[in-house]
CSV table of N, CA and C in Angstrom, one decimal:
chain,number,residue,atom,x,y,z
A,18,UNK,N,53.9,31.0,-59.1
A,18,UNK,CA,52.9,30.4,-59.3
A,18,UNK,C,51.9,31.2,-58.2
A,19,UNK,N,52.1,32.6,-58.2
A,19,UNK,CA,51.0,33.0,-57.3
A,19,UNK,C,49.6,33.1,-57.9
A,20,UNK,N,48.8,33.5,-57.2
A,20,UNK,CA,47.6,33.6,-57.9
A,20,UNK,C,47.3,35.2,-57.6
A,21,UNK,N,46.9,35.7,-58.9
A,21,UNK,CA,46.4,37.2,-58.7
A,21,UNK,C,45.7,37.9,-60.0
A,22,UNK,N,44.9,38.9,-60.2
A,22,UNK,CA,44.1,39.1,-61.2
A,22,UNK,C,44.8,38.9,-62.6
A,23,UNK,N,46.3,39.4,-62.7
A,23,UNK,CA,47.1,39.2,-64.0
A,23,UNK,C,47.5,37.7,-64.1
A,24,UNK,N,47.4,36.9,-62.9
A,24,UNK,CA,48.0,35.6,-62.8
A,24,UNK,C,47.4,34.8,-62.5
A,25,UNK,N,46.0,34.3,-62.6
A,25,UNK,CA,44.7,33.8,-62.0
A,25,UNK,C,45.5,32.0,-61.5
A,26,UNK,N,44.9,31.7,-60.4
A,26,UNK,CA,45.3,30.2,-60.2
A,26,UNK,C,45.0,29.2,-61.3
A,27,UNK,N,46.1,28.9,-61.9
A,27,UNK,CA,45.7,27.6,-62.8
A,27,UNK,C,46.4,26.4,-62.1
A,28,UNK,N,45.4,25.4,-62.8
A,28,UNK,CA,45.9,24.1,-62.3
A,28,UNK,C,45.4,22.8,-63.3
A,29,UNK,N,46.3,22.5,-64.3
A,29,UNK,CA,45.9,21.4,-65.3
A,29,UNK,C,46.0,20.0,-65.0
A,30,UNK,N,44.8,19.6,-65.8
A,30,UNK,CA,44.9,18.0,-65.5
A,30,UNK,C,45.1,17.2,-66.8
A,31,UNK,N,45.8,16.3,-67.0
A,31,UNK,CA,45.9,15.5,-68.0
A,31,UNK,C,46.0,14.2,-67.5
A,32,UNK,N,45.8,13.2,-68.5
A,32,UNK,CA,45.7,11.9,-68.2
A,32,UNK,C,44.5,11.2,-69.4
A,33,UNK,N,44.8,10.0,-69.4
A,33,UNK,CA,44.2,9.3,-70.4
A,33,UNK,C,42.7,9.0,-70.4
A,34,UNK,N,41.7,9.0,-71.3
A,34,UNK,CA,40.6,8.6,-71.3
A,34,UNK,C,40.1,8.1,-70.3
A,35,UNK,N,39.0,8.7,-69.3
A,35,UNK,CA,38.2,8.0,-68.3
A,35,UNK,C,39.0,7.7,-66.8
A,36,UNK,N,40.2,9.0,-66.8
A,36,UNK,CA,41.3,8.7,-65.6
A,36,UNK,C,40.4,9.7,-64.4
A,37,UNK,N,39.2,10.5,-64.7
A,37,UNK,CA,38.8,11.1,-64.0
A,37,UNK,C,39.0,12.6,-63.9
A,38,UNK,N,39.5,12.8,-64.9
A,38,UNK,CA,39.9,14.2,-64.9
A,38,UNK,C,38.7,15.4,-64.6
A,39,UNK,N,37.6,15.1,-65.3
A,39,UNK,CA,36.6,15.7,-65.1
A,39,UNK,C,35.8,15.8,-64.0
A,40,UNK,N,35.5,14.5,-63.2
A,40,UNK,CA,35.1,14.2,-62.0
A,40,UNK,C,35.9,14.9,-60.8
A,41,UNK,N,37.3,14.6,-60.6
A,41,UNK,CA,37.9,15.1,-60.1
A,41,UNK,C,38.3,16.7,-60.0
A,42,UNK,N,38.3,16.6,-61.3
A,42,UNK,CA,38.7,18.3,-61.7
A,42,UNK,C,37.5,19.2,-61.2
A,43,UNK,N,36.1,19.3,-61.5
A,43,UNK,CA,35.2,19.7,-60.7
A,43,UNK,C,35.0,19.9,-59.2
A,44,UNK,N,35.5,18.9,-58.6
A,44,UNK,CA,36.0,18.6,-56.8
A,44,UNK,C,36.9,20.0,-56.8
A,45,UNK,N,37.8,19.7,-57.2
A,45,UNK,CA,39.3,20.5,-57.1
A,45,UNK,C,38.8,21.8,-57.0
A,46,UNK,N,38.3,22.2,-58.2
A,46,UNK,CA,37.6,23.8,-59.0
A,46,UNK,C,36.6,24.1,-57.7
A,47,UNK,N,35.9,23.4,-56.9
A,47,UNK,CA,35.0,23.9,-55.8
A,47,UNK,C,35.8,24.3,-54.6
A,48,UNK,N,36.6,23.1,-54.5
A,48,UNK,CA,37.6,23.2,-53.4
A,48,UNK,C,38.5,24.8,-53.4
A,49,UNK,N,38.8,25.0,-54.5
A,49,UNK,CA,39.8,26.0,-54.7
A,49,UNK,C,39.2,27.4,-55.0
A,50,UNK,N,37.7,27.1,-55.1
A,50,UNK,CA,37.0,28.4,-55.9
A,50,UNK,C,37.4,29.3,-56.6
A,51,UNK,N,37.8,28.2,-57.7
A,51,UNK,CA,38.1,28.7,-59.3
A,51,UNK,C,37.0,28.1,-60.1
A,52,UNK,N,37.2,28.5,-61.1
A,52,UNK,CA,36.1,28.0,-62.5
A,52,UNK,C,37.0,26.6,-62.8
A,53,UNK,N,35.8,25.8,-63.1
A,53,UNK,CA,36.3,24.7,-63.8
A,53,UNK,C,36.3,24.7,-65.4
A,54,UNK,N,37.2,24.2,-66.4
A,54,UNK,CA,37.2,24.7,-67.7
A,54,UNK,C,37.4,23.1,-68.2
A,55,UNK,N,36.4,22.6,-69.0
A,55,UNK,CA,36.6,21.3,-69.9
A,55,UNK,C,36.9,21.4,-71.5
A,56,UNK,N,38.5,21.5,-71.7
A,56,UNK,CA,38.7,21.9,-72.9
A,56,UNK,C,38.1,21.3,-74.0
A,57,UNK,N,37.7,19.9,-74.1
A,57,UNK,CA,37.1,19.0,-74.9
A,57,UNK,C,35.5,19.8,-75.0
A,58,UNK,N,34.7,20.2,-74.0
A,58,UNK,CA,33.5,20.6,-74.0
A,58,UNK,C,33.3,22.2,-74.8
A,59,UNK,N,34.5,22.8,-74.4
A,59,UNK,CA,34.6,24.2,-75.0
A,59,UNK,C,34.5,23.8,-76.7
A,60,UNK,N,35.3,23.1,-76.9
A,60,UNK,CA,35.8,22.4,-78.4
A,60,UNK,C,34.1,22.3,-79.1
A,61,UNK,N,33.8,21.5,-78.3
A,61,UNK,CA,32.5,20.8,-79.1
A,61,UNK,C,31.2,22.0,-78.9
A,62,UNK,N,31.4,22.9,-78.2
A,62,UNK,CA,30.1,23.7,-78.3
A,62,UNK,C,30.8,24.6,-79.5
A,63,UNK,N,31.9,25.0,-79.7
A,63,UNK,CA,32.4,26.2,-80.4
A,63,UNK,C,32.2,25.4,-82.2
A,64,UNK,N,32.3,24.1,-82.0
A,64,UNK,CA,32.4,23.4,-83.6
A,64,UNK,C,31.3,22.2,-83.8
A,65,UNK,N,30.9,21.9,-82.7
A,65,UNK,CA,29.8,20.5,-83.1
A,65,UNK,C,30.7,19.4,-82.2
A,66,UNK,N,29.9,18.3,-82.2
A,66,UNK,CA,30.5,17.2,-81.5
A,66,UNK,C,31.9,16.6,-81.8
A,67,UNK,N,32.8,16.2,-80.8
A,67,UNK,CA,34.1,15.9,-81.5
A,67,UNK,C,34.2,14.8,-82.1
A,68,UNK,N,33.3,13.5,-82.1
A,68,UNK,CA,33.3,12.6,-83.0
A,68,UNK,C,33.1,13.0,-84.5
A,69,UNK,N,32.0,14.1,-84.7
A,69,UNK,CA,32.1,14.8,-86.0
A,69,UNK,C,33.3,15.4,-86.4
A,70,UNK,N,34.0,16.3,-85.9
A,70,UNK,CA,34.8,16.7,-86.0
A,70,UNK,C,36.1,15.8,-86.4
A,71,UNK,N,35.8,14.7,-85.8
A,71,UNK,CA,37.2,13.9,-86.3
A,71,UNK,C,36.9,13.0,-87.6
A,72,UNK,N,35.2,12.8,-87.8
A,72,UNK,CA,35.3,12.2,-89.2
A,72,UNK,C,35.2,13.2,-90.1
A,73,UNK,N,34.8,14.2,-90.1
A,73,UNK,CA,34.6,15.3,-90.9
A,73,UNK,C,36.2,16.1,-91.2
A,74,UNK,N,36.8,16.3,-90.5
A,74,UNK,CA,38.2,17.0,-90.6
A,74,UNK,C,39.9,16.5,-90.2
A,75,UNK,N,39.2,15.0,-89.3
A,75,UNK,CA,40.4,14.4,-88.9
A,75,UNK,C,41.1,15.0,-87.7
A,76,UNK,N,42.0,13.9,-87.3
A,76,UNK,CA,42.2,14.3,-86.0
A,76,UNK,C,43.6,15.3,-85.9
A,77,UNK,N,44.1,15.8,-87.0
A,77,UNK,CA,45.0,16.9,-86.5
A,77,UNK,C,44.4,18.5,-86.9
A,78,UNK,N,43.1,18.3,-87.4
A,78,UNK,CA,42.6,19.6,-87.4
A,78,UNK,C,41.8,19.6,-86.0
A,79,UNK,N,41.4,18.6,-85.3
A,79,UNK,CA,41.2,18.5,-83.8
A,79,UNK,C,41.9,18.9,-82.8
A,80,UNK,N,43.2,18.6,-83.1
A,80,UNK,CA,44.5,19.0,-82.4
A,80,UNK,C,44.7,20.2,-82.2
A,81,UNK,N,44.2,21.2,-83.6
A,81,UNK,CA,44.5,22.4,-83.7
A,81,UNK,C,43.7,23.4,-83.2
A,82,UNK,N,42.4,22.8,-82.9
A,82,UNK,CA,41.3,23.4,-82.3
A,82,UNK,C,41.5,23.2,-80.7
A,83,UNK,N,41.7,22.2,-80.7
A,83,UNK,CA,42.5,21.9,-78.7
A,83,UNK,C,43.5,22.9,-78.2
A,84,UNK,N,44.4,22.8,-79.1
A,84,UNK,CA,45.8,23.6,-78.8
A,84,UNK,C,45.0,25.2,-78.5
A,85,UNK,N,44.5,25.7,-79.3
A,85,UNK,CA,43.9,27.2,-79.2
A,85,UNK,C,43.0,27.0,-77.9
A,86,UNK,N,42.2,25.9,-77.7
A,86,UNK,CA,40.9,26.1,-76.3
A,86,UNK,C,42.2,25.9,-75.1
A,87,UNK,N,42.9,25.2,-75.4
A,87,UNK,CA,44.1,25.3,-74.1
A,87,UNK,C,44.9,26.4,-73.8
A,88,UNK,N,45.2,27.1,-75.0
A,88,UNK,CA,45.8,28.3,-74.7
A,88,UNK,C,44.8,29.6,-74.0
A,89,UNK,N,43.7,29.6,-74.6
A,89,UNK,CA,42.7,30.3,-74.1
A,89,UNK,C,42.3,29.6,-72.6
A,90,UNK,N,42.3,28.5,-72.1
A,90,UNK,CA,41.9,28.2,-70.8
A,90,UNK,C,43.1,28.6,-69.7
A,91,UNK,N,44.0,28.2,-70.1
A,91,UNK,CA,45.2,28.4,-69.1
A,91,UNK,C,45.7,30.2,-69.0
A,92,UNK,N,45.4,30.8,-69.7
A,92,UNK,CA,45.2,32.0,-70.0
A,92,UNK,C,44.2,32.6,-68.6
A,93,UNK,N,43.1,32.2,-69.0
A,93,UNK,CA,42.0,32.7,-68.0
A,93,UNK,C,41.8,32.2,-66.5
A,94,UNK,N,42.7,30.9,-66.4
A,94,UNK,CA,43.0,30.2,-65.3
A,94,UNK,C,41.5,29.4,-64.9
A,95,UNK,N,42.0,28.6,-63.7
A,95,UNK,CA,41.0,27.8,-63.0
A,95,UNK,C,41.7,26.5,-63.5
A,96,UNK,N,40.8,25.4,-62.9
A,96,UNK,CA,40.8,24.0,-63.2
A,96,UNK,C,40.6,23.6,-64.6
A,97,UNK,N,41.5,23.4,-65.0
A,97,UNK,CA,41.6,23.1,-66.7
A,97,UNK,C,41.8,21.5,-67.1
A,98,UNK,N,40.9,20.8,-67.4
A,98,UNK,CA,41.0,19.6,-67.6
A,98,UNK,C,41.0,19.5,-69.2
A,99,UNK,N,42.4,18.7,-69.6
A,99,UNK,CA,42.4,18.3,-71.2
A,99,UNK,C,42.0,17.2,-71.9
A,100,UNK,N,41.6,17.3,-72.6
A,100,UNK,CA,41.3,15.9,-73.1
A,100,UNK,C,42.3,14.6,-73.3
A,101,UNK,N,42.1,13.6,-73.3
A,101,UNK,CA,43.1,12.7,-73.4
A,101,UNK,C,44.1,12.9,-74.2
A,102,UNK,N,43.9,13.2,-75.3
A,102,UNK,CA,45.2,13.2,-76.3
A,102,UNK,C,45.7,14.7,-76.6
A,103,UNK,N,45.5,15.6,-75.7
A,103,UNK,CA,46.0,16.9,-75.9
A,103,UNK,C,47.7,16.7,-75.8
A,104,UNK,N,48.2,16.0,-75.0
A,104,UNK,CA,49.5,15.9,-74.9
A,104,UNK,C,50.2,15.4,-76.1
A,105,UNK,N,49.7,14.9,-77.1
A,105,UNK,CA,50.3,14.4,-78.2
A,105,UNK,C,50.7,15.8,-79.2
A,106,UNK,N,50.1,16.9,-79.0
A,106,UNK,CA,50.6,17.9,-80.0
A,106,UNK,C,52.1,18.7,-78.7
A,107,UNK,N,52.9,18.7,-79.7
A,107,UNK,CA,54.2,19.6,-79.2
A,107,UNK,C,53.6,20.6,-78.7
A,108,UNK,N,52.6,21.8,-79.6
A,108,UNK,CA,52.2,22.8,-79.1
A,108,UNK,C,51.6,22.9,-78.0
A,109,UNK,N,50.7,22.2,-77.6
A,109,UNK,CA,49.7,22.4,-76.7
A,109,UNK,C,50.7,21.8,-75.3
A,110,UNK,N,51.7,20.8,-75.3
A,110,UNK,CA,52.7,20.5,-74.4
A,110,UNK,C,53.7,21.9,-74.1
A,111,UNK,N,54.0,22.6,-75.2
A,111,UNK,CA,54.7,24.0,-74.4
A,111,UNK,C,53.8,24.6,-73.8
A,112,UNK,N,52.5,24.8,-74.2
A,112,UNK,CA,51.6,25.9,-73.2
A,112,UNK,C,51.7,25.6,-72.1
A,113,UNK,N,51.6,24.2,-71.7
A,113,UNK,CA,51.4,23.5,-70.3
A,113,UNK,C,52.7,24.0,-69.3
A,114,UNK,N,53.8,24.2,-70.0
A,114,UNK,CA,55.0,24.3,-69.3
A,114,UNK,C,55.1,25.6,-68.3
A,115,UNK,N,54.4,26.5,-68.1
A,115,UNK,CA,54.7,27.4,-67.0
A,115,UNK,C,53.4,27.2,-66.1
A,116,UNK,N,52.7,26.3,-66.2
A,116,UNK,CA,51.1,25.9,-65.1
A,116,UNK,C,51.5,24.4,-64.6
A,117,UNK,N,51.2,24.5,-63.1
A,117,UNK,CA,51.1,23.1,-62.3
A,117,UNK,C,50.2,22.3,-63.2
A,118,UNK,N,50.8,20.9,-63.6
A,118,UNK,CA,50.0,19.9,-64.4
A,118,UNK,C,50.1,18.7,-63.2
A,119,UNK,N,48.9,18.0,-63.4
A,119,UNK,CA,48.9,16.9,-62.7
A,119,UNK,C,48.2,16.1,-63.4
A,120,UNK,N,49.0,14.5,-63.8
A,120,UNK,CA,48.5,13.6,-64.4
A,120,UNK,C,48.1,12.8,-63.7
A,121,UNK,N,46.6,12.7,-63.8
A,121,UNK,CA,45.8,11.6,-63.5
A,121,UNK,C,46.0,9.9,-64.3
A,122,UNK,N,46.2,8.8,-63.5
A,122,UNK,CA,46.2,7.5,-64.1
A,122,UNK,C,45.5,6.8,-63.6
A,123,UNK,N,45.4,5.8,-64.1
A,123,UNK,CA,44.4,4.8,-63.9
A,123,UNK,C,44.8,3.3,-64.3
A,124,UNK,N,44.3,2.4,-63.5
A,124,UNK,CA,44.8,1.0,-64.0
A,124,UNK,C,44.0,0.4,-65.1
A,125,UNK,N,44.3,-0.5,-65.7
A,125,UNK,CA,43.3,-0.9,-66.7
A,125,UNK,C,42.3,-1.6,-66.1
A,126,UNK,N,42.4,-2.5,-65.0
A,126,UNK,CA,41.3,-3.2,-64.6
A,126,UNK,C,40.1,-1.9,-63.7
A,127,UNK,N,40.7,-0.8,-63.3
A,127,UNK,CA,39.8,0.0,-62.9
A,127,UNK,C,39.1,0.9,-64.2
A,128,UNK,N,39.8,1.1,-65.2
A,128,UNK,CA,39.2,1.5,-66.5
A,128,UNK,C,38.1,0.9,-67.1
A,129,UNK,N,38.2,-0.4,-67.4
A,129,UNK,CA,37.5,-1.2,-67.6
A,129,UNK,C,35.8,-0.7,-67.5
A,130,UNK,N,35.4,-0.9,-66.3
A,130,UNK,CA,34.1,-0.5,-66.1
A,130,UNK,C,33.7,1.1,-66.5
A,131,UNK,N,34.6,1.9,-66.5
A,131,UNK,CA,34.4,3.1,-66.9
A,131,UNK,C,34.1,3.7,-68.4
A,132,UNK,N,35.1,2.8,-69.5
A,132,UNK,CA,34.5,3.0,-70.7
A,132,UNK,C,33.6,2.1,-71.3
A,133,UNK,N,33.0,1.2,-70.4
A,133,UNK,CA,32.1,0.6,-71.3
A,133,UNK,C,31.0,1.1,-72.2
A,134,UNK,N,30.7,0.8,-73.0
A,134,UNK,CA,29.4,1.8,-73.7
A,134,UNK,C,29.7,3.1,-74.2
A,135,UNK,N,30.9,3.1,-74.3
A,135,UNK,CA,31.6,4.5,-74.7
A,135,UNK,C,31.4,5.0,-76.2
A,136,UNK,N,31.5,6.1,-76.1
A,136,UNK,CA,31.1,6.6,-77.9
A,136,UNK,C,32.3,7.5,-78.0
A,137,UNK,N,33.4,7.1,-77.3
A,137,UNK,CA,35.0,8.0,-77.5
A,137,UNK,C,35.3,7.5,-78.9
A,138,UNK,N,35.5,8.5,-80.0
A,138,UNK,CA,35.9,8.0,-81.3
A,138,UNK,C,37.3,7.4,-81.2
A,139,UNK,N,38.0,7.6,-80.3
A,139,UNK,CA,39.3,7.1,-80.7
A,139,UNK,C,39.1,5.0,-79.8
A,140,UNK,N,38.2,5.4,-79.3
A,140,UNK,CA,38.0,3.8,-78.8
A,140,UNK,C,36.8,2.7,-79.8
A,141,UNK,N,36.6,3.4,-80.9
A,141,UNK,CA,35.8,3.0,-82.0
A,141,UNK,C,36.6,2.0,-82.9
A,142,UNK,N,35.7,1.0,-83.4
A,142,UNK,CA,36.5,0.1,-83.8
A,142,UNK,C,36.2,-1.5,-83.5
A,143,UNK,N,37.0,-2.2,-84.1
A,143,UNK,CA,36.9,-3.9,-83.8
A,143,UNK,C,37.6,-4.4,-82.6
A,144,UNK,N,38.3,-3.7,-82.1
A,144,UNK,CA,39.3,-4.1,-81.2
A,144,UNK,C,38.2,-3.9,-79.6
A,145,UNK,N,38.8,-4.6,-78.8
A,145,UNK,CA,38.0,-4.6,-77.6
A,145,UNK,C,38.6,-3.1,-76.9
A,146,UNK,N,37.6,-2.4,-76.7
A,146,UNK,CA,37.6,-0.9,-76.3
A,146,UNK,C,38.8,-1.0,-75.1
A,147,UNK,N,38.9,-1.9,-74.2
A,147,UNK,CA,40.1,-2.2,-73.0
A,147,UNK,C,41.3,-2.0,-73.6
A,148,UNK,N,41.1,-3.0,-74.6
A,148,UNK,CA,42.9,-3.3,-75.6
A,148,UNK,C,43.5,-1.7,-76.4
A,149,UNK,N,42.2,-1.4,-76.9
A,149,UNK,CA,42.4,-0.3,-77.6
A,149,UNK,C,42.9,0.9,-76.5
A,150,UNK,N,42.2,1.1,-75.4
A,150,UNK,CA,42.8,2.2,-74.6
A,150,UNK,C,44.0,1.7,-73.9
A,151,UNK,N,44.4,0.7,-73.6
A,151,UNK,CA,45.6,0.6,-73.2
A,151,UNK,C,47.0,0.8,-74.2
A,152,UNK,N,46.4,0.4,-75.5
A,152,UNK,CA,47.5,0.9,-76.5
A,152,UNK,C,47.7,2.3,-76.6
A,153,UNK,N,46.2,3.2,-76.5
A,153,UNK,CA,46.3,4.7,-76.6
A,153,UNK,C,47.4,4.9,-75.5
A,154,UNK,N,47.0,4.4,-74.2
A,154,UNK,CA,47.9,4.9,-73.1
A,154,UNK,C,48.9,4.6,-73.1
A,155,UNK,N,49.8,3.4,-73.6
A,155,UNK,CA,51.0,3.3,-73.6
A,155,UNK,C,51.7,4.1,-74.9
A,156,UNK,N,50.8,4.6,-75.9
A,156,UNK,CA,51.7,5.5,-76.6
A,156,UNK,C,51.8,6.7,-75.8
A,157,UNK,N,50.6,7.3,-75.1
A,157,UNK,CA,50.8,8.7,-74.8
A,157,UNK,C,51.4,9.0,-73.2
A,158,UNK,N,51.9,7.9,-72.6
A,158,UNK,CA,52.0,7.9,-71.3
A,158,UNK,C,53.6,8.6,-71.0
A,159,UNK,N,54.5,8.6,-71.9
A,159,UNK,CA,55.7,9.4,-71.6
A,159,UNK,C,55.3,10.8,-72.0
A,160,UNK,N,54.1,11.1,-73.0
A,160,UNK,CA,54.2,12.7,-73.0
A,160,UNK,C,53.3,13.1,-71.5
A,161,UNK,N,52.5,12.3,-71.1
A,161,UNK,CA,51.8,12.5,-69.6
A,161,UNK,C,52.9,13.0,-68.6
A,162,UNK,N,53.8,12.0,-68.8
A,162,UNK,CA,55.0,12.5,-67.7
A,162,UNK,C,56.1,13.5,-67.9
A,163,UNK,N,56.2,13.7,-69.2
A,163,UNK,CA,56.7,14.9,-69.4
A,163,UNK,C,56.2,16.0,-68.8
A,164,UNK,N,54.9,16.4,-69.1
A,164,UNK,CA,54.1,17.5,-68.3
A,164,UNK,C,54.2,17.5,-67.0
A,165,UNK,N,53.7,16.6,-66.3
A,165,UNK,CA,53.3,16.4,-65.0
A,165,UNK,C,54.5,17.1,-63.8
A,166,UNK,N,53.8,17.6,-63.0
A,166,UNK,CA,54.5,18.2,-61.9
A,166,UNK,C,54.1,16.9,-61.0
A,167,UNK,N,53.2,16.5,-61.0
A,167,UNK,CA,52.6,15.4,-59.9
A,167,UNK,C,52.1,14.6,-60.8
A,168,UNK,N,51.8,13.3,-60.0
A,168,UNK,CA,51.2,12.0,-61.0
A,168,UNK,C,50.4,11.3,-59.9
A,169,UNK,N,49.1,11.3,-60.3
A,169,UNK,CA,48.1,10.8,-58.9
A,169,UNK,C,47.4,9.5,-59.3
A,170,UNK,N,47.3,8.2,-59.1
A,170,UNK,CA,46.3,7.4,-59.5
A,170,UNK,C,45.1,7.4,-58.9
A,171,UNK,N,44.1,7.4,-59.8
A,171,UNK,CA,42.5,7.5,-59.5
A,171,UNK,C,41.9,6.2,-59.5
A,172,UNK,N,42.9,5.1,-59.5
A,172,UNK,CA,41.9,3.6,-59.9
A,172,UNK,C,40.9,3.4,-58.8
A,173,UNK,N,41.4,3.8,-57.4
A,173,UNK,CA,40.8,2.9,-55.8
A,173,UNK,C,40.2,4.0,-55.1
A,174,UNK,N,40.8,5.2,-54.9
A,174,UNK,CA,40.7,5.9,-53.8
A,174,UNK,C,39.4,7.1,-54.4
A,175,UNK,N,38.7,7.3,-53.2
A,175,UNK,CA,37.4,8.2,-53.6
A,175,UNK,C,37.9,9.5,-54.5
A,176,UNK,N,37.2,10.0,-55.1
A,176,UNK,CA,37.6,10.9,-55.8
A,176,UNK,C,37.5,12.5,-55.2
A,177,UNK,N,37.0,12.5,-54.0
A,177,UNK,CA,36.9,13.5,-53.3
A,177,UNK,C,38.2,13.6,-52.2
A,178,UNK,N,38.5,12.6,-52.1
A,178,UNK,CA,39.9,12.4,-51.4
A,178,UNK,C,40.9,12.9,-52.2
A,179,UNK,N,40.6,12.3,-53.5
A,179,UNK,CA,42.3,12.7,-54.5
A,179,UNK,C,42.2,14.5,-54.7
A,180,UNK,N,40.8,14.6,-55.0
A,180,UNK,CA,40.7,16.2,-55.4
A,180,UNK,C,40.9,17.2,-53.9
A,181,UNK,N,40.8,16.7,-52.6
A,181,UNK,CA,41.4,17.4,-51.5
A,181,UNK,C,42.9,17.5,-51.3
A,182,UNK,N,43.6,16.3,-51.9
A,182,UNK,CA,44.8,16.5,-51.6
A,182,UNK,C,45.4,16.9,-53.0
A,183,UNK,N,44.9,16.9,-54.2
A,183,UNK,CA,45.5,17.9,-55.1
A,183,UNK,C,45.4,19.2,-54.9
A,184,UNK,N,44.1,19.7,-54.3
A,184,UNK,CA,44.0,20.9,-54.0
A,184,UNK,C,44.8,21.3,-53.2
A,185,UNK,N,45.2,20.7,-52.1
A,185,UNK,CA,46.1,20.9,-51.0
A,185,UNK,C,47.4,21.0,-51.5
A,186,UNK,N,48.2,20.4,-52.5
A,186,UNK,CA,49.4,20.5,-53.1
A,186,UNK,C,49.3,21.7,-54.1
A,187,UNK,N,48.2,22.0,-54.7
A,187,UNK,CA,48.1,23.2,-55.5
A,187,UNK,C,48.5,24.4,-54.8
A,188,UNK,N,47.7,24.5,-53.7
A,188,UNK,CA,48.0,25.3,-52.6
A,188,UNK,C,49.2,25.7,-52.1
A,189,UNK,N,50.0,24.7,-51.8
A,189,UNK,CA,51.6,24.6,-51.8
A,189,UNK,C,52.1,25.3,-52.6
A,190,UNK,N,52.0,25.2,-54.0
A,190,UNK,CA,52.6,25.8,-54.9
A,190,UNK,C,52.6,27.1,-55.1
A,191,UNK,N,52.0,27.8,-54.1
A,191,UNK,CA,51.7,29.6,-54.3
A,191,UNK,C,52.6,30.1,-53.6
């Protein structure tokens, strides 16, 4: 997993919604001096808001767009933050096999404050958002664990500390 012009340093972050992938990922990218890529932001920039993609074309279409965005991002290198549901797609999971992957997990208690007032499409509906989040996380947990080389709990510790530890781990992989 050496970094070179042909094989740039890559680190992939996976985890449930509100686990801190963007916050921690930006900090890790700064520490490692590599670009930060949020695949959800790339998809939205190219195709419109994600809730609109879900509403107009369905989740399967979104997952196809996501798989293509992940393929480009991991080829370019940098710290790559995937959407919470990216691991549900077997093709996306296969793309991650050649890259160091960190699973950011978070407790139900800690996530409650992070998702209040969320407009995330999968949390919409009549259920309590925290209950819905827990259900989705339980459904996806085994896929996160399947692709992960390292698991980090973001519930209580400062994001900066977590970023430093993950960056140090990534440097050890070289």
